[in-house]
mmCIF file of C-alpha atoms in Angstrom:
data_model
loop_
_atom_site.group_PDB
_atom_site.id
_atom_site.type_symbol
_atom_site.label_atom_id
_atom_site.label_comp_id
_atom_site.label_asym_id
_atom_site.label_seq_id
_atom_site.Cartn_x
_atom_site.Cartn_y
_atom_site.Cartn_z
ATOM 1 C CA UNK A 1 10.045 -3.479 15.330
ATOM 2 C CA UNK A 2 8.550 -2.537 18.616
ATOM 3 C CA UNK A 3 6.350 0.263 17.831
ATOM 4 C CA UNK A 4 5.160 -1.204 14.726
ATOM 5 C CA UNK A 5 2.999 -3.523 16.546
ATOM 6 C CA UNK A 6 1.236 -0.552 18.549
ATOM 7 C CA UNK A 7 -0.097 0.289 15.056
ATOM 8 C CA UNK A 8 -2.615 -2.012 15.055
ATOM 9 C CA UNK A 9 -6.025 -0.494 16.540
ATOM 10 C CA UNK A 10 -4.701 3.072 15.390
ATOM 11 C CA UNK A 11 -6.868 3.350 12.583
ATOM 12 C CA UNK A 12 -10.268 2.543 14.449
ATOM 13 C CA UNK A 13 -9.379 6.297 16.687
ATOM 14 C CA UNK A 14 -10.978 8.223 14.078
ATOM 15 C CA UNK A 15 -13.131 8.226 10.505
ATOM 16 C CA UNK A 16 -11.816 9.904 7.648
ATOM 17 C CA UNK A 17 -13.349 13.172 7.122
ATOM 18 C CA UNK A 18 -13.191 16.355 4.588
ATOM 19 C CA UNK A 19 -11.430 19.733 5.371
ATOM 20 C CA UNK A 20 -12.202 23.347 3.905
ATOM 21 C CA UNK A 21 -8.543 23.076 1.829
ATOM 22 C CA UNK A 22 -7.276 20.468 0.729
ATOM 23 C CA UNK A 23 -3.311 19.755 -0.342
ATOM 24 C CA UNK A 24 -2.242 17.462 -3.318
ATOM 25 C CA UNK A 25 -2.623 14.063 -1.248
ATOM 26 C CA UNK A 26 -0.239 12.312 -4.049
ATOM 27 C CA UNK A 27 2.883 14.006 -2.624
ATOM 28 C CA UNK A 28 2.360 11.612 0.461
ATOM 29 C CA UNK A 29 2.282 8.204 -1.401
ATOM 30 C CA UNK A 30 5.642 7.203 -0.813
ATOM 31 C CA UNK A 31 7.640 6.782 -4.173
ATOM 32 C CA UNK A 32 10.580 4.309 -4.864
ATOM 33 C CA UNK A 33 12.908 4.391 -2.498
ATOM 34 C CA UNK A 34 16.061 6.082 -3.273
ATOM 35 C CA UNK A 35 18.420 3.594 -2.241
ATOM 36 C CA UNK A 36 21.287 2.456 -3.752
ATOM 37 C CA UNK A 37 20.509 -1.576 -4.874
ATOM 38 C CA UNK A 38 23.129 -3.334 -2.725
ATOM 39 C CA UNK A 39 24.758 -7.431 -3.193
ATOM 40 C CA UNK A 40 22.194 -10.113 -3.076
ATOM 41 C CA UNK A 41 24.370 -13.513 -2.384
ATOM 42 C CA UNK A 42 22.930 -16.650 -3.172
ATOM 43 C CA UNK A 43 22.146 -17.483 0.570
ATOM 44 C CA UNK A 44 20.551 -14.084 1.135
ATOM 45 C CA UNK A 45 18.437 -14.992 -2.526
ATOM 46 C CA UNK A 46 17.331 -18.527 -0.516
ATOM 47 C CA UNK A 47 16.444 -17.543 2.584
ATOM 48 C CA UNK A 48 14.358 -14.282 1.593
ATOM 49 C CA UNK A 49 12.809 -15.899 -1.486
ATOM 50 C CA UNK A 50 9.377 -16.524 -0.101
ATOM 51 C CA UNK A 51 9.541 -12.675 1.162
ATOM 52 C CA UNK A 52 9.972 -11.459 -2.258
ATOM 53 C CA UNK A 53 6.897 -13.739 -3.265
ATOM 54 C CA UNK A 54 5.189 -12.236 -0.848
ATOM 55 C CA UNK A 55 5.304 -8.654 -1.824
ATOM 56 C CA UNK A 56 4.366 -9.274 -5.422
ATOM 57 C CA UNK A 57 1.376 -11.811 -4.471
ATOM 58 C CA UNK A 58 0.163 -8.415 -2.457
ATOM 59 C CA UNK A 59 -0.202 -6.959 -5.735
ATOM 60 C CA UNK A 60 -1.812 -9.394 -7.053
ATOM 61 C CA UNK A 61 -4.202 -10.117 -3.891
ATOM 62 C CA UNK A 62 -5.249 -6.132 -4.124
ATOM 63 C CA UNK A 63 -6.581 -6.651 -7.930
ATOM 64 C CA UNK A 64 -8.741 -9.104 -6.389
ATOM 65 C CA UNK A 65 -10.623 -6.248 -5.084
ATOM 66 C CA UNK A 66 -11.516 -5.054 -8.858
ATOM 67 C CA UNK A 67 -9.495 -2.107 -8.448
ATOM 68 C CA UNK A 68 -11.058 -0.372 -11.684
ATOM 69 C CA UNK A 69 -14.645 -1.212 -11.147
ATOM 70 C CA UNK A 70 -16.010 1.503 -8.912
ATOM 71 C CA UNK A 71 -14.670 3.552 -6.784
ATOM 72 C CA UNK A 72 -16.180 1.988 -3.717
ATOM 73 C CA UNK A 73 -14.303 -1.514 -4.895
ATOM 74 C CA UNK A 74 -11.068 0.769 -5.846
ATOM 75 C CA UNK A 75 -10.583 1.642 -2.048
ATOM 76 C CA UNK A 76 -11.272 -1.997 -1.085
ATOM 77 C CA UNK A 77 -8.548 -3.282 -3.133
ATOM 78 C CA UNK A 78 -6.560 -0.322 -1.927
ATOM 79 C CA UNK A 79 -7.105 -2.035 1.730
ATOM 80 C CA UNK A 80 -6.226 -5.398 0.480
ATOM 81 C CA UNK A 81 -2.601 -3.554 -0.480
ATOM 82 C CA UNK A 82 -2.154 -2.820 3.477
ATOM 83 C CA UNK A 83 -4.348 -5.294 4.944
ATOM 84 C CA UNK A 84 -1.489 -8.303 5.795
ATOM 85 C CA UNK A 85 0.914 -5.772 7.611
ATOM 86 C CA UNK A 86 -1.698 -3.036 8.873
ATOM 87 C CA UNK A 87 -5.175 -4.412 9.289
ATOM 88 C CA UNK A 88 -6.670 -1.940 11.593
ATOM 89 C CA UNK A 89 -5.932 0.348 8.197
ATOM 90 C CA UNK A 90 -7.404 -1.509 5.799
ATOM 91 C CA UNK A 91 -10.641 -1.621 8.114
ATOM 92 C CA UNK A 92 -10.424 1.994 8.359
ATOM 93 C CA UNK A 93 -10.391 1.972 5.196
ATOM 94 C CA UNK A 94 -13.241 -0.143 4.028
ATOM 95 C CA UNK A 95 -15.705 2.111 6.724
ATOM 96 C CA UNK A 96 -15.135 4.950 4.709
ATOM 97 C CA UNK A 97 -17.909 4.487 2.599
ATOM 98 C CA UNK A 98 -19.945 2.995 5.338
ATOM 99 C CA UNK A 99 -19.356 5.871 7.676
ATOM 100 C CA UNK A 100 -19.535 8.450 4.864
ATOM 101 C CA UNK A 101 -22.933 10.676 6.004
ATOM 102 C CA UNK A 102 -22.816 9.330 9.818
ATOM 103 C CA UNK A 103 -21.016 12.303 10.860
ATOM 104 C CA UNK A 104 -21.675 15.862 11.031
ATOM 105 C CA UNK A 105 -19.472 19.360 12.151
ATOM 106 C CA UNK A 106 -16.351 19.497 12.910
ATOM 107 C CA UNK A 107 -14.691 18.920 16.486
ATOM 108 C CA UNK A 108 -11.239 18.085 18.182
ATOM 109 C CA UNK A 109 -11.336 15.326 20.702
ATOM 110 C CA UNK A 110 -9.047 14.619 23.360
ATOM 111 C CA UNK A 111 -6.868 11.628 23.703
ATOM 112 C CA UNK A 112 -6.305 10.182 26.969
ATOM 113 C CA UNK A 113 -3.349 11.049 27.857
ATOM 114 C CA UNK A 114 -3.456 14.100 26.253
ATOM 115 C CA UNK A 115 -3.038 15.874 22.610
ATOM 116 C CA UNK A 116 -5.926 15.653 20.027
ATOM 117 C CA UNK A 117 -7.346 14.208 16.992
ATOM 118 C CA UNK A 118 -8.899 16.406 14.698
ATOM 119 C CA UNK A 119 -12.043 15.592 12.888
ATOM 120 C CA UNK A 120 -13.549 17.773 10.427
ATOM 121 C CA UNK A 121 -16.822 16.961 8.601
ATOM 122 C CA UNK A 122 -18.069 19.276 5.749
ATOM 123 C CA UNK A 123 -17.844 16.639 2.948
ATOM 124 C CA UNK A 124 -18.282 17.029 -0.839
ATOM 125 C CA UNK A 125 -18.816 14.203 -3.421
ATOM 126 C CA UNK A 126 -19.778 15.936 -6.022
ATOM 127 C CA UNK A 127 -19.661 13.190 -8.268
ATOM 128 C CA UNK A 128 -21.407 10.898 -5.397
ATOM 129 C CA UNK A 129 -18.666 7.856 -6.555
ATOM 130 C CA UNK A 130 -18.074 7.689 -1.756
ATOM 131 C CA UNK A 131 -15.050 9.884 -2.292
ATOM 132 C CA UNK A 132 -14.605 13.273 -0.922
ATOM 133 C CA UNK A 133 -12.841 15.741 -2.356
ATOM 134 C CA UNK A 134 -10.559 15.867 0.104
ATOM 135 C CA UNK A 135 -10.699 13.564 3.677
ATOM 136 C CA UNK A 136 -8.662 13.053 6.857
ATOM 137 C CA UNK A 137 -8.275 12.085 10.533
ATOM 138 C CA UNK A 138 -5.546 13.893 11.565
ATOM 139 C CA UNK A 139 -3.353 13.157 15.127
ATOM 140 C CA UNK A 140 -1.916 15.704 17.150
ATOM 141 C CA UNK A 141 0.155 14.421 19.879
ATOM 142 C CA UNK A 142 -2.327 12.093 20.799
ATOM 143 C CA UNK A 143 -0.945 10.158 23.148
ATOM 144 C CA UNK A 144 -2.709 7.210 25.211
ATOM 145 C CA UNK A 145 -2.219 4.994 27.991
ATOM 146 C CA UNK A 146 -0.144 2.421 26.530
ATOM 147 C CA UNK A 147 2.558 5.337 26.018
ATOM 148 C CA UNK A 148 1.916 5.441 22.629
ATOM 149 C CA UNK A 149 2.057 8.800 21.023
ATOM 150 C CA UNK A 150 1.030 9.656 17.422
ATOM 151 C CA UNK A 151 1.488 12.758 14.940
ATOM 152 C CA UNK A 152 0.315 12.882 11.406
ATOM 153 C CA UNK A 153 -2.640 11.777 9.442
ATOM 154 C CA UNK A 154 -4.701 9.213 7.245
ATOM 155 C CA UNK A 155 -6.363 11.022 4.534
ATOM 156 C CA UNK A 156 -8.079 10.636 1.244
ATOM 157 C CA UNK A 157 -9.119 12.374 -2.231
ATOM 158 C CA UNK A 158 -10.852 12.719 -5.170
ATOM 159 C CA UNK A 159 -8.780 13.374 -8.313
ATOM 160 C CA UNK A 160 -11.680 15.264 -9.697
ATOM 161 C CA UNK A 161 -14.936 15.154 -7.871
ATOM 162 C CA UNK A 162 -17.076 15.700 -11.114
ATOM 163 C CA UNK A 163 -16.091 12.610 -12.731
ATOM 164 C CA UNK A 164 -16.481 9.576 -11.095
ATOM 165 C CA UNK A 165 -14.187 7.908 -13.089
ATOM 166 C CA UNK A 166 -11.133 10.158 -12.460
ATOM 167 C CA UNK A 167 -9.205 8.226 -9.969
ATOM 168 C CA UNK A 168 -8.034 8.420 -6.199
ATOM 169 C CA UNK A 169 -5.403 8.840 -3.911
ATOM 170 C CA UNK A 170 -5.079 7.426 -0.497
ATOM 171 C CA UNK A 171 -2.157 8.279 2.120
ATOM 172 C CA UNK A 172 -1.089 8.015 5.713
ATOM 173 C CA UNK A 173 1.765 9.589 7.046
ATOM 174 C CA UNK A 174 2.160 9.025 10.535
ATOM 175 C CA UNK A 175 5.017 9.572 13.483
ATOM 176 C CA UNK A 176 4.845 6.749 16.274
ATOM 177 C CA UNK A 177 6.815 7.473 19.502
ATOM 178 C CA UNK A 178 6.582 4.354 22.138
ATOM 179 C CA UNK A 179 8.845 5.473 25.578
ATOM 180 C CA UNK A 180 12.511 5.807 23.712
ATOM 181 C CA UNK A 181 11.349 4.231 20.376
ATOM 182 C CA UNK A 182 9.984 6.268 17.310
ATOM 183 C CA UNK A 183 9.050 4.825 14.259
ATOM 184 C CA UNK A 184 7.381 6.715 10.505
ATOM 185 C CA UNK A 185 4.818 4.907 8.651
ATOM 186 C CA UNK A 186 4.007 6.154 5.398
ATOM 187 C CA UNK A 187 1.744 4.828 2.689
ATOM 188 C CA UNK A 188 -0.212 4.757 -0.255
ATOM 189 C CA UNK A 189 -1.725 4.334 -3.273
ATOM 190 C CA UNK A 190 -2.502 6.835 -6.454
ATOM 191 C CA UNK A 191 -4.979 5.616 -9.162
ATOM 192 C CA UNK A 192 -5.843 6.812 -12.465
ATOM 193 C CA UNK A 193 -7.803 5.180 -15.118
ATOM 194 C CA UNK A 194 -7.501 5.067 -18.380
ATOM 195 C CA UNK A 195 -9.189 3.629 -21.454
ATOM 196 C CA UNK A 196 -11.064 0.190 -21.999
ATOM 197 C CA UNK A 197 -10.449 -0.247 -18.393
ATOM 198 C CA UNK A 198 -6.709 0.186 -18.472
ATOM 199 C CA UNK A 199 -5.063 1.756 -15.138
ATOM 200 C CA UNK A 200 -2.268 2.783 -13.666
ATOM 201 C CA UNK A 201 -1.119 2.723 -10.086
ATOM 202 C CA UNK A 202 1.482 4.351 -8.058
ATOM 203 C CA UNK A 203 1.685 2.644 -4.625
ATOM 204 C CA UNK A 204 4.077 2.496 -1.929
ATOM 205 C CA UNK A 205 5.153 2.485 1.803
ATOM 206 C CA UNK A 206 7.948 2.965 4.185
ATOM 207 C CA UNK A 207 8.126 1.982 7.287
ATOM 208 C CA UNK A 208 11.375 3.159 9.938
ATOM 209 C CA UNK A 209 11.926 1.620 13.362
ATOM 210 C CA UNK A 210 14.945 2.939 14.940
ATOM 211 C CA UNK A 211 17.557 0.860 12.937
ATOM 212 C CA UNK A 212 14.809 -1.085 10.850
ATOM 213 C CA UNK A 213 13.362 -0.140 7.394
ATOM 214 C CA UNK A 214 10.873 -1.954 5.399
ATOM 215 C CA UNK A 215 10.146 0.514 2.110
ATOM 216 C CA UNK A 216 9.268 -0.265 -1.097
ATOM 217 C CA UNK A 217 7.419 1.713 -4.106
ATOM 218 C CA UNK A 218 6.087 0.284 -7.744
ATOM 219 C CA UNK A 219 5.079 2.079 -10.924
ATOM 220 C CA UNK A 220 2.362 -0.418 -11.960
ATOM 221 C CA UNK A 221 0.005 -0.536 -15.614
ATOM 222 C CA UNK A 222 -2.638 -2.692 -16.094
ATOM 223 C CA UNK A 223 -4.076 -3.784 -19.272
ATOM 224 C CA UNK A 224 -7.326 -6.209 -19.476
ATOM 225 C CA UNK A 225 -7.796 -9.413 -21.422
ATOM 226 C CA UNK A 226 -9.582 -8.881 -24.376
ATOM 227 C CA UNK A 227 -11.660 -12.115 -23.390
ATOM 228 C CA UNK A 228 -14.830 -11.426 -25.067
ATOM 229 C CA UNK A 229 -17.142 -10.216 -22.024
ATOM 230 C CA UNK A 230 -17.674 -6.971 -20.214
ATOM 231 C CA UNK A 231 -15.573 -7.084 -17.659
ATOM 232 C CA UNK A 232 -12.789 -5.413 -17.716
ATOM 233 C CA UNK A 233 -11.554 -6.446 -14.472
ATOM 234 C CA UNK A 234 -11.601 -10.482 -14.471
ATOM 235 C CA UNK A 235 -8.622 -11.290 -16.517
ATOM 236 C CA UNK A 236 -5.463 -8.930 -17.504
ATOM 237 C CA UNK A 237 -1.668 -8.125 -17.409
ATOM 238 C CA UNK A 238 0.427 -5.764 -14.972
ATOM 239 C CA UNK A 239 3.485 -4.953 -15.730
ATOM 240 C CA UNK A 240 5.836 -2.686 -12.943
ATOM 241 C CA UNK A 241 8.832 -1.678 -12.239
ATOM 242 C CA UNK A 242 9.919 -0.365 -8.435
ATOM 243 C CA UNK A 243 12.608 -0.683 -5.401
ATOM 244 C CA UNK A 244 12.502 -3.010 -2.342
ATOM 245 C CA UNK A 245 14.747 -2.002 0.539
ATOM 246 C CA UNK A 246 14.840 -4.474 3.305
ATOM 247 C CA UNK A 247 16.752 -3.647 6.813
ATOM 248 C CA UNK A 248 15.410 -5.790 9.662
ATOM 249 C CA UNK A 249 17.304 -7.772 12.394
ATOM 250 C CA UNK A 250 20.489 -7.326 10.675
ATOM 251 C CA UNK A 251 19.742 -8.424 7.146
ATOM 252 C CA UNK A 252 19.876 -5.391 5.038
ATOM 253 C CA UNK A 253 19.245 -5.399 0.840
ATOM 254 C CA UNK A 254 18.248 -3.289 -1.774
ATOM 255 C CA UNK A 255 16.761 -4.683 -4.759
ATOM 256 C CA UNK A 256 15.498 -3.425 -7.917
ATOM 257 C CA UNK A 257 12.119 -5.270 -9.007
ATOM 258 C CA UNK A 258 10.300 -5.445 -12.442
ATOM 259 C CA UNK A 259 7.025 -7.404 -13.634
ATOM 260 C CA UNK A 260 6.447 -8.332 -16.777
ATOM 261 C CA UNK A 261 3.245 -9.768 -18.240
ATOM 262 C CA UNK A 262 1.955 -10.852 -15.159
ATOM 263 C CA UNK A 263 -1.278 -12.555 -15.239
ATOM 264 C CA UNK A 264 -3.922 -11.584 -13.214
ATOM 265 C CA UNK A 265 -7.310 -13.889 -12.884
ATOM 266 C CA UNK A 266 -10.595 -13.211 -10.828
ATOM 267 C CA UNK A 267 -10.285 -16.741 -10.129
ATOM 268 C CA UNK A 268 -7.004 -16.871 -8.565
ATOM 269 C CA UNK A 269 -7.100 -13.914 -5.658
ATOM 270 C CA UNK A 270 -3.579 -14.694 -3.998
ATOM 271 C CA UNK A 271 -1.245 -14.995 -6.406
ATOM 272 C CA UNK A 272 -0.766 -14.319 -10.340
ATOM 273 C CA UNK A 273 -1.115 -17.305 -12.582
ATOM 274 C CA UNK A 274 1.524 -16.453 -15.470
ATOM 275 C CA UNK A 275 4.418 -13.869 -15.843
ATOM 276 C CA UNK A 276 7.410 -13.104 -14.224
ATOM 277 C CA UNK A 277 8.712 -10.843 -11.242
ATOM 278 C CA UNK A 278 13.001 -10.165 -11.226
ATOM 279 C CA UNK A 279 14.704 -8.670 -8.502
ATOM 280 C CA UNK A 280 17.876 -7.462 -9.312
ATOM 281 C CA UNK A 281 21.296 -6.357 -7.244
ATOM 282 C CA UNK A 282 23.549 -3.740 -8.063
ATOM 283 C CA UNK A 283 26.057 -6.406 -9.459
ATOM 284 C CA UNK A 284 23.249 -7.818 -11.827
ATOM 285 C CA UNK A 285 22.514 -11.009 -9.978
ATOM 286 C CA UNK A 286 18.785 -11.466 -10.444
ATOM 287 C CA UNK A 287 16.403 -13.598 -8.452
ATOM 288 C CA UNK A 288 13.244 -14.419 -10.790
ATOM 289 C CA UNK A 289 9.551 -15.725 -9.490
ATOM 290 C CA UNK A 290 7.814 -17.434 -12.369
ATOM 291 C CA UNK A 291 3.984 -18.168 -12.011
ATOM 292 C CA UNK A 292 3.225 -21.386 -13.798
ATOM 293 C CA UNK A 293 -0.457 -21.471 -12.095
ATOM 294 C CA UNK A 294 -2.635 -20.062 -9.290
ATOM 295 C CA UNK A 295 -0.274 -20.283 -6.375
ATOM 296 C CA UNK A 296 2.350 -22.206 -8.325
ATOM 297 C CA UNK A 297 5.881 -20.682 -8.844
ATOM 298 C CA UNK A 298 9.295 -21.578 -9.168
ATOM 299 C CA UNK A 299 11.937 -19.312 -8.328
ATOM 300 C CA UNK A 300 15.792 -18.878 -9.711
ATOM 301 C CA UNK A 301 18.861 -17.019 -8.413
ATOM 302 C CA UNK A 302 20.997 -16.283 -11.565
ATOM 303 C CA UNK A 303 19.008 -19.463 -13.818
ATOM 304 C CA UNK A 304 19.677 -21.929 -10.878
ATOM 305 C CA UNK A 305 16.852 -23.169 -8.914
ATOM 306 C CA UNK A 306 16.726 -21.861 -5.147
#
């Protein structure tokens, strides 16, 4: 994937900043893919196992940020989601907050080799929880030496800027060209809180390279430990269910993926410590990750060991 690897540095162009109107920024987060699952052989199972791993330890490495705390710790766990394939994101990300009242007005720059990014600055937090009501950076054929050239936007959005509790949604959805190559990133992730500390999360991304496709979305609920203290946030249980489709280099699956009582611990930030994760093919050969401790997991392909 070429052009995925002129990503990185994107993100640091711009800051993320309010318009006048403001669209429903949840009909960017990528859902689950629509593919159709395909075969998962028993070789295929073995030699992609510790991929599989690694997007459900992602999961569990973005609760590490407290997702349900605040919303200032909601968007950092929202970076840890992206961080390990799009860094320069994730720090975008994070400088939100940081960068929130640094900038005033509204102005188009130029990019070097022509086009524009647009910034606009006439934020609102009504609800002063660092989310706007409505924020972007938004690329308009900005194109740069490198022969990069980008379209589309990273923004961000209160779900209702008088509560502070009400939940967020963050999404880019971007168009890289690179001389005859053109790739589509699109991600995100759309929060709402419930009771008790309870949550649910809709995240996903997709990402297209010419012949390659990475995409995968997840329904997710979490539900806290009843553990006796106050925080909501240190111990608990997702459960999700989603699609992974996987088209790289020739290797090409689709995969349906559920989570069941997986265990998530403050004290453990890279993987879940109990539960299980099953990825399953269209012919109902399943490849299961249990977590029998904090980075400790065995992993099956139809109840044999792999």
């Amino acid at each position: 994937m070429k052009v995925q690897t002129k990503l990185i540095g994107l993100a640091a162009l711009g800051v993320l900043v309010a318009c006048s109107s403001a669209p429903n920024l949840s009909n960017d987060v990528p859902g689950v893919p629509s593919d159709s699952p395909t075969s998962f052989s028993q070789d295929q199972a073995s030699t992609n196992k510790t991929i599989l791993a690694r997007f459900v330890n992602q999961i569990a490495q973005g609760l590490a940020g407290d997702i349900g705390l605040s919303s200032a710790s909601s968007m950092e766990a929202a970076a840890a989601l992206v961080e390990k394939d799009y860094p320069t994101v994730a720090q975008h990300l994070r400088q939100l907050r940081l960068e929130a009242g640094s900038i005033r007005g509204q102005r188009t720059e130029n990019c070097e080799q022509g086009g524009t990014i647009t910034l606009t600055d006439n934020r609102v937090d009504g609800d002063g929880d660092q989310i706007p009501v409505y924020a972007e950076v938004r690329y308009n054929n900005c194109s740069f030496q490198s022969g990069l050239t980008i379209n589309g936007f990273i923004g961000v959005q209160d779900k209702n800027d008088a509560d502070p509790k009400s939940g967020f949604t963050i999404a880019a959805n971007l168009t890289l060209t690179y001389g005859t190559n053109t790739a589509r990133l699109a991600m995100g992730i759309d929060y709402t809180p419930g009771a008790g500390g309870a949550y649910n999360v809709r995240y996903g991304y997709l990402l297209q390279a010419n012949d390659d496709k990475i995409a995968y979305g997840v329904n997710m609920s979490y539900t806290p430990k009843a553990d006796g203290n106050t925080n909501p946030y240190d111990a608990g249980w997702v459960n999700f269910t989603g699609r992974l489709a996987y088209k790289k280099s020739g290797e090409y699956y689709v995969l349906d993926m559920k989570g069941e009582k997986l265990e998530h611990s403050s004290s453990c930030t890279s993987s879940f410590v109990s539960g299980k994760a099953t990825f399953q093919d269209n012919a109902n050969s399943k490849l299961v990750i249990e977590y029998t401790g904090c980075n400790s997991y065995t992993v099956t392909y139809n109840g044999n060991p792999i």
